[in-house]
Coordinates of C-alpha atoms in Angstrom, one line a residue:
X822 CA 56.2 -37.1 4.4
X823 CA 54.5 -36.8 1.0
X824 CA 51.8 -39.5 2.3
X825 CA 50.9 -36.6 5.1
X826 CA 51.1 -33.7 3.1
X827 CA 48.5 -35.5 0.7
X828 CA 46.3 -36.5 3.5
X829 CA 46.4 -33.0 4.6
X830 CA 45.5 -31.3 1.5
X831 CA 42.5 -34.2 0.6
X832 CA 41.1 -33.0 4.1
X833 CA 41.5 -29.5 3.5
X834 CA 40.1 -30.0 0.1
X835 CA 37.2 -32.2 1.4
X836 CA 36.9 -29.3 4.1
X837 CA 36.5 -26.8 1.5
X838 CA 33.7 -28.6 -0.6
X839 CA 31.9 -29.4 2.0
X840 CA 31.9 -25.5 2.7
X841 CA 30.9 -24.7 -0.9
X842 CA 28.5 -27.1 -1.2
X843 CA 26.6 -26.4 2.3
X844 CA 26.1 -23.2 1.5
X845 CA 23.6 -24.1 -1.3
X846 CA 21.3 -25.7 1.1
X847 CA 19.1 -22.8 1.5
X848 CA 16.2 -24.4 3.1
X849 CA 16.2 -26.3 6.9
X850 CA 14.5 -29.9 6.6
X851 CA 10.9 -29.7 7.6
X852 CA 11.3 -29.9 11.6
X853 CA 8.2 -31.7 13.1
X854 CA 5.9 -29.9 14.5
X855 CA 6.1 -26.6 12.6
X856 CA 2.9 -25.7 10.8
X857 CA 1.7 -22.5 8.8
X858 CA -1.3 -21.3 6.9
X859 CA -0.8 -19.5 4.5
X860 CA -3.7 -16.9 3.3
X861 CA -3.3 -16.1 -0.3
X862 CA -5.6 -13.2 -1.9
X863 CA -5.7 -11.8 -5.5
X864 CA -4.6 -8.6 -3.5
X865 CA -5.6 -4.8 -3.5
X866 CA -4.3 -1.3 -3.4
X867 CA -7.0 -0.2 -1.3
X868 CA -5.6 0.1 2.3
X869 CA -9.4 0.8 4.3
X870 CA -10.8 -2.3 2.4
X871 CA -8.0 -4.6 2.7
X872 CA -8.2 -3.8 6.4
X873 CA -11.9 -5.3 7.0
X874 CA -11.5 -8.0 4.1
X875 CA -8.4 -9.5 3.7
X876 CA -7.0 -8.9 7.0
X877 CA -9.9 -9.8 8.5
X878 CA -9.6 -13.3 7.1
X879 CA -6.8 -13.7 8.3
X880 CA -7.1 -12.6 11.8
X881 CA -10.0 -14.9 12.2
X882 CA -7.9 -17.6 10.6
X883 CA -5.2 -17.1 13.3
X884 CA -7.8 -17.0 16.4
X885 CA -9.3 -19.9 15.1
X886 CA -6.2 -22.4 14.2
X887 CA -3.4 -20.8 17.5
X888 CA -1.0 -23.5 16.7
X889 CA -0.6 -22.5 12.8
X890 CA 1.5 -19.5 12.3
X891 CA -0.8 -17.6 9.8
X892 CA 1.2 -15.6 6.7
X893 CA -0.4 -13.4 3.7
X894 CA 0.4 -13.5 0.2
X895 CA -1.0 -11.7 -3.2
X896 CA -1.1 -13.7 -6.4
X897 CA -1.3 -10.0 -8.3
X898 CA 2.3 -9.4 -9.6
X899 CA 0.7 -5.8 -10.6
X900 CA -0.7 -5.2 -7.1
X901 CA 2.4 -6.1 -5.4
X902 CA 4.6 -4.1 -7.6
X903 CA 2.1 -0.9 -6.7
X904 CA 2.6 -1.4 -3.2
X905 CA 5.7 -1.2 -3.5
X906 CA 6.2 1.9 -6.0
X907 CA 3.6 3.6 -3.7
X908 CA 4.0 2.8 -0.4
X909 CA 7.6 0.9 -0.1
X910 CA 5.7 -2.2 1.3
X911 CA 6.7 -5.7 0.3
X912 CA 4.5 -8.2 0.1
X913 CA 5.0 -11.7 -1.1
X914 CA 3.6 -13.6 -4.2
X915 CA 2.6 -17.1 -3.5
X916 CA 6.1 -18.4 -4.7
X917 CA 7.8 -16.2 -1.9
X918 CA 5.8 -17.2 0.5
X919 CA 6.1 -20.7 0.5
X920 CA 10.0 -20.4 -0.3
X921 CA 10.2 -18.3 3.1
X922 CA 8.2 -21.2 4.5
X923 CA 10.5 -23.7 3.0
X924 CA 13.4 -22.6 3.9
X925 CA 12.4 -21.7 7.9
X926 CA 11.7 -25.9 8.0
X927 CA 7.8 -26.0 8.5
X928 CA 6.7 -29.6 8.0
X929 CA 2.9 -28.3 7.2
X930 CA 1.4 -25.9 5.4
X931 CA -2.1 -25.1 4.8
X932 CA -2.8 -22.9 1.5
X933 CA -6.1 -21.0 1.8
X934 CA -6.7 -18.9 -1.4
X935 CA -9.8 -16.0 -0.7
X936 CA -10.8 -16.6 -4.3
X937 CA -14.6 -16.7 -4.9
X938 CA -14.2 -19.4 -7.1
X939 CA -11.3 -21.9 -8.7
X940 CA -10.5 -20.0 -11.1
X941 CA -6.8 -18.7 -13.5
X942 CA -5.6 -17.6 -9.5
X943 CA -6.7 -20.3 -7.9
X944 CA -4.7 -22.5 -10.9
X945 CA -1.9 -20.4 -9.9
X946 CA -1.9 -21.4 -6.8
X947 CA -2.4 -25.0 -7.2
X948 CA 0.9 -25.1 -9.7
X949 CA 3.0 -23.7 -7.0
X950 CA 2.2 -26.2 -4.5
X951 CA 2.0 -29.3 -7.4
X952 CA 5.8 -27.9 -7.6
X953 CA 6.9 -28.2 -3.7
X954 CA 4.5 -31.6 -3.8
X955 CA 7.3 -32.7 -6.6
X956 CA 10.1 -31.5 -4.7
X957 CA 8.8 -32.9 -1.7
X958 CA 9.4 -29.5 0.3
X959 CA 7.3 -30.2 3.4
X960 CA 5.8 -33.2 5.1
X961 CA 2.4 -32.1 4.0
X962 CA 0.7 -29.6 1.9
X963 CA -2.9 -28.9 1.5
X964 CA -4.8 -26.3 -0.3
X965 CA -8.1 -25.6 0.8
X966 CA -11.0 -24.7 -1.4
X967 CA -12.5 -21.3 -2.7
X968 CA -15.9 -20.2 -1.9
X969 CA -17.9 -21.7 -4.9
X970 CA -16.8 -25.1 -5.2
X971 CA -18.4 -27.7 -4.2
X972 CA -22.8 -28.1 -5.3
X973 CA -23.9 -30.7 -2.7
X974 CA -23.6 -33.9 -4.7
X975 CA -21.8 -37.0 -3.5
X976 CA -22.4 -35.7 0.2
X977 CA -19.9 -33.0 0.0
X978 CA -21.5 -29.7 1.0
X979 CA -23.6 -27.2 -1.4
X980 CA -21.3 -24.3 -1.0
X981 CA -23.7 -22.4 -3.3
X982 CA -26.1 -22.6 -0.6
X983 CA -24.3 -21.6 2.4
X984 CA -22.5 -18.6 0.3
X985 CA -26.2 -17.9 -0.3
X986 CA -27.0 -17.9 3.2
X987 CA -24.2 -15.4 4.1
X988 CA -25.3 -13.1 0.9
X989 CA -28.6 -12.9 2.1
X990 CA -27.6 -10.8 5.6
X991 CA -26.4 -8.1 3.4
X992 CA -28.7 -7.7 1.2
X993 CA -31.4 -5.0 1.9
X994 CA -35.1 -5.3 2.6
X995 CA -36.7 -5.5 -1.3
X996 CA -39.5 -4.6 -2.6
X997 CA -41.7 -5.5 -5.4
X998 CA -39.9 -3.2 -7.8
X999 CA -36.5 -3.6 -6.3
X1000 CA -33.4 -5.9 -7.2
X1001 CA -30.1 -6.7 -6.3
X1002 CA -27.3 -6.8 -8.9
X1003 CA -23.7 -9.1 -7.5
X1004 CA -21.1 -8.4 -9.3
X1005 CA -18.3 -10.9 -9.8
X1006 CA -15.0 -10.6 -11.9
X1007 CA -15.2 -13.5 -14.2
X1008 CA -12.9 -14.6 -16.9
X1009 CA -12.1 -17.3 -20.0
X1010 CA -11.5 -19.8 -17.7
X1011 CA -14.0 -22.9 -17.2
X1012 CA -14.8 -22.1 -13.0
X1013 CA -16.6 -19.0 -14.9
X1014 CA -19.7 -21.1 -15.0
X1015 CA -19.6 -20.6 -10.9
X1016 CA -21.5 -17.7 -11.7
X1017 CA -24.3 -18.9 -13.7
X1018 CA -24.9 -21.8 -11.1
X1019 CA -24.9 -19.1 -8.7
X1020 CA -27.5 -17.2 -10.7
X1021 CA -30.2 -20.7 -10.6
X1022 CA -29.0 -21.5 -6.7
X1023 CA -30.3 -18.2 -5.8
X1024 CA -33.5 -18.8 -7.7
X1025 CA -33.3 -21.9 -5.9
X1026 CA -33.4 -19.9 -2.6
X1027 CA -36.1 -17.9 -3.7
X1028 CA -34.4 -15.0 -4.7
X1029 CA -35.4 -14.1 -8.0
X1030 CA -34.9 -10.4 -7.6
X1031 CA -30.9 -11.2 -6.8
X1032 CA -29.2 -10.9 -10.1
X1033 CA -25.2 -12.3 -10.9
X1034 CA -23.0 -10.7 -13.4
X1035 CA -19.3 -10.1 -14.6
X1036 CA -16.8 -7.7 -15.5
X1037 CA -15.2 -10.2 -18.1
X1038 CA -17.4 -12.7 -18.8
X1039 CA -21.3 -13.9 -18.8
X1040 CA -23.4 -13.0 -17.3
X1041 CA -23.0 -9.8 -18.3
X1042 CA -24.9 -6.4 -17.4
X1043 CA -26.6 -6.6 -20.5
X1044 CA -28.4 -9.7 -18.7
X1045 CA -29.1 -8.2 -15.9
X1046 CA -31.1 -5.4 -17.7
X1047 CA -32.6 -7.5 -20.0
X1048 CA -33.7 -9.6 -16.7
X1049 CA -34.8 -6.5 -14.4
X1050 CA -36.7 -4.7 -17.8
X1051 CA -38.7 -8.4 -18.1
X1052 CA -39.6 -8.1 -14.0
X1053 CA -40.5 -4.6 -14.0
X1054 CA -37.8 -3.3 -11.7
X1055 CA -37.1 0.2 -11.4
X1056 CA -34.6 0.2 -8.4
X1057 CA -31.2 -2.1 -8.2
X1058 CA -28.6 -2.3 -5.7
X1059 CA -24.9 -2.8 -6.8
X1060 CA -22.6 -4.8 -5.0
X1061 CA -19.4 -7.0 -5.5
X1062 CA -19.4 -9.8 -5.3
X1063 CA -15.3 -9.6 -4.8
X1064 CA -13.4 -10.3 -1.4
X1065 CA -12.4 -7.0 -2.0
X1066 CA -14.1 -3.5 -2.6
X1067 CA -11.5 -2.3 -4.6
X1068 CA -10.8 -0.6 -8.0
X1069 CA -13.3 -2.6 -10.0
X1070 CA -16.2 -2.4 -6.7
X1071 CA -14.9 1.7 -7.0
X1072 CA -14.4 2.5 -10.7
X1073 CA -16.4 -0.3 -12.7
X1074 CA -19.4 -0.8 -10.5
X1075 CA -19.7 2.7 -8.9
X1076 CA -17.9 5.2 -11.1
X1077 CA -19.5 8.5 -12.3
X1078 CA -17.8 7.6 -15.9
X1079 CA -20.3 6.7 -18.6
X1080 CA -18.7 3.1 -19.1
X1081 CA -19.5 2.1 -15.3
X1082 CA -22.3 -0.4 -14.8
X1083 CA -23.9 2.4 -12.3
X1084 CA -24.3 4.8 -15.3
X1085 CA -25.2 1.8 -17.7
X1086 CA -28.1 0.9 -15.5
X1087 CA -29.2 4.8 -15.3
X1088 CA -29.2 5.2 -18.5
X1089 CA -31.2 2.5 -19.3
X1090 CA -34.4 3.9 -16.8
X1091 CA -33.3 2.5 -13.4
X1092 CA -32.4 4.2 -9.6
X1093 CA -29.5 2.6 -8.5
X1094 CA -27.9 2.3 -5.1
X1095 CA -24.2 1.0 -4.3
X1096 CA -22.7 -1.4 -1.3
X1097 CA -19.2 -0.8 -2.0
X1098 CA -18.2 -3.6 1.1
X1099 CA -16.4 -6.4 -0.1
X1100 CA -17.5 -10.1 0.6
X1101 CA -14.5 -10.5 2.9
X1102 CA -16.5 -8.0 5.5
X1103 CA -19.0 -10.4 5.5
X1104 CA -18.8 -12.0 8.6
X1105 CA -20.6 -15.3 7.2
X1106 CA -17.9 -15.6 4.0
X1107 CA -15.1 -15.4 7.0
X1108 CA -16.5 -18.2 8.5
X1109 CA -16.8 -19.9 4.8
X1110 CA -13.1 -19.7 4.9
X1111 CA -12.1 -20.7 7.7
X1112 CA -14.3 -23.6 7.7
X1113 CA -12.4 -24.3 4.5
X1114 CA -9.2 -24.2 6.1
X1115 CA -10.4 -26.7 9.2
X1116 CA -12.0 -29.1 6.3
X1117 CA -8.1 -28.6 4.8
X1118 CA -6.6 -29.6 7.9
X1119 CA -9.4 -32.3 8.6
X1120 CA -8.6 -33.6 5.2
X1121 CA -12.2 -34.1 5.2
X1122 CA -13.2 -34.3 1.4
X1123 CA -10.8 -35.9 -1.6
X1124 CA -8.1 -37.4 0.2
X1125 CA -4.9 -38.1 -1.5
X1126 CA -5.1 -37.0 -5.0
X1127 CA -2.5 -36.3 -7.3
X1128 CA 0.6 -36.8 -5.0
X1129 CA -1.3 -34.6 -2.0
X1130 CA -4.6 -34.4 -0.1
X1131 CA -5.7 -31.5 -1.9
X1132 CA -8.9 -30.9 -4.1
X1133 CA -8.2 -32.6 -7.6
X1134 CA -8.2 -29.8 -10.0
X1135 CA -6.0 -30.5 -13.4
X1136 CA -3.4 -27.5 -13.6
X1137 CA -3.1 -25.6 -17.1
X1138 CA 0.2 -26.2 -17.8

């Protein structure tokens, strides 16, 4: 009788864990056959711009790849938490995203950041996905690359050059005294040189009257007046040079305040104009990305590094 009773209760106990213990398994394994891209963007506040840019992307993305569910996420802890002070709307961060992801068993995921170039966001990115590499989360994971990247060497392709080529059908018909001014964010980190081999790939092009400079970093808009002064312009044309047209394409570029690089450049002597459209309207960038995302899928350039067959870029710990 005691021999049964204790059989009983080692069952019901066994019963129990098991019960404890499954409930910690959050995420599904990775069930063949499940794939997801997932469209990450620095994010904005700006509804009418996110509309043509961002979303935009993405709804290309999703006609172009039918068998990929296609998801959005914002690497901008600030932006996300306005969105949601201001409008009640969730969206997720990167983390979230691929969590969700996790957890509903997809056995691929593509990670397509809309970054202009691999910069502090794009090393955000790349950390989170090193992290489900490690865990071994999904069967695959691949990020693709951002706009600037790649300069044509080693027979990859001279993204310079074809970003250059989808610039150029915005830009407006210049004359002798006219110029062009891109605006890109810029920061400490090392992919800020992306902008300065912009600057010479442009010249390259024959574009000499197309200027690059940064809110953060060089070149600045010092430059670019120094620059048009030495070429004797006396008309430039802002524009971003941002996925987005949002507060700094608004406020910094084409603000009435005496800071903004509109009243800069009119106070030193110029006529300026402003293209307050961001780069993800573009309809040449979109196809930049999602050719990005089919060389991602392809696994078409540096196979295999680092645990995954994404570009090898070191993460900043």
């Amino acid at each position: 009788m005691k021999k049964r009773i204790c059989f009983v209760m080692t069952l019901l106990l066994m019963t129990l864990s098991f019960g404890v213990f499954g409930q910690g398994q959050a995420a599904a394994a990775p069930e063949a056959g499940k794939k997801a891209i997932l469209v990450v963007s620095f994010g904005t506040t700006f509804d009418d711009t996110r509309k043509v840019t961002i979303d935009a992307v993405a709804d290309k993305v999703k006609a172009t790849f039918p068998d990929y569910e296609v998801r959005q996420a914002y690497t901008s802890r600030i932006i996300i938490k306005k969105l949601m002070d201001r409008d009640n709307r969730q969206v997720d961060t990167e983390k979230q995203a691929l969590e969700k992801l996790k957890a509903e068993g997809y056995s691929e995921v593509i990670v397509q950041p809309l970054h202009m170039e691999a910069g502090d966001e794009y090393d955000k990115v790349l950390k989170i996905v090193d992290s489900h590499v490690k865990a071994k989360s999904f069967d695959r994971i691949t990020v693709g690359r951002p706009v600037l990247y790649f300069t044509g060497q080693e027979e990859k392709p001279d993204d310079y050059a074809l970003a250059i080529g989808a610039i150029k059908t915005q830009l407006p018909k210049l004359g002798k005294k006219e110029a062009v001014a891109l605006m890109g964010h810029g920061g400490p980190h090392p992919s800020n040189t992306a902008y300065a081999a912009l600057q010479l790939k442009l010249q390259d092009a024959g574009l000499s009257n197309v200027y690059v400079f940064t809110v953060d970093a060089y070149p600045t808009i010092e430059n670019v007046i120094a620059k048009a002064k030495a070429d004797k312009v006396e008309k430039i044309t802002l524009m971003p040079l941002m996925v987005v047209a949002g507060d700094h394409a608004n406020n910094d570029m084409a603000g009435d305040e005496p800071d903004s690089y509109k009243s800069q450049l009119i106070k030193a002597g110029f006529k300026v104009e402003t293209y307050l459209h961001g780069m993800g309207e573009n309809k040449g960038i979109q196809d930049i990305y999602v050719q990005h995302v089919k060389d991602a899928i392809d696994n078409t350039y540096d196979k295999a590094k680092r645990g995954h067959d994404r570009p090898a870029i070191p993460v900043i710990e």
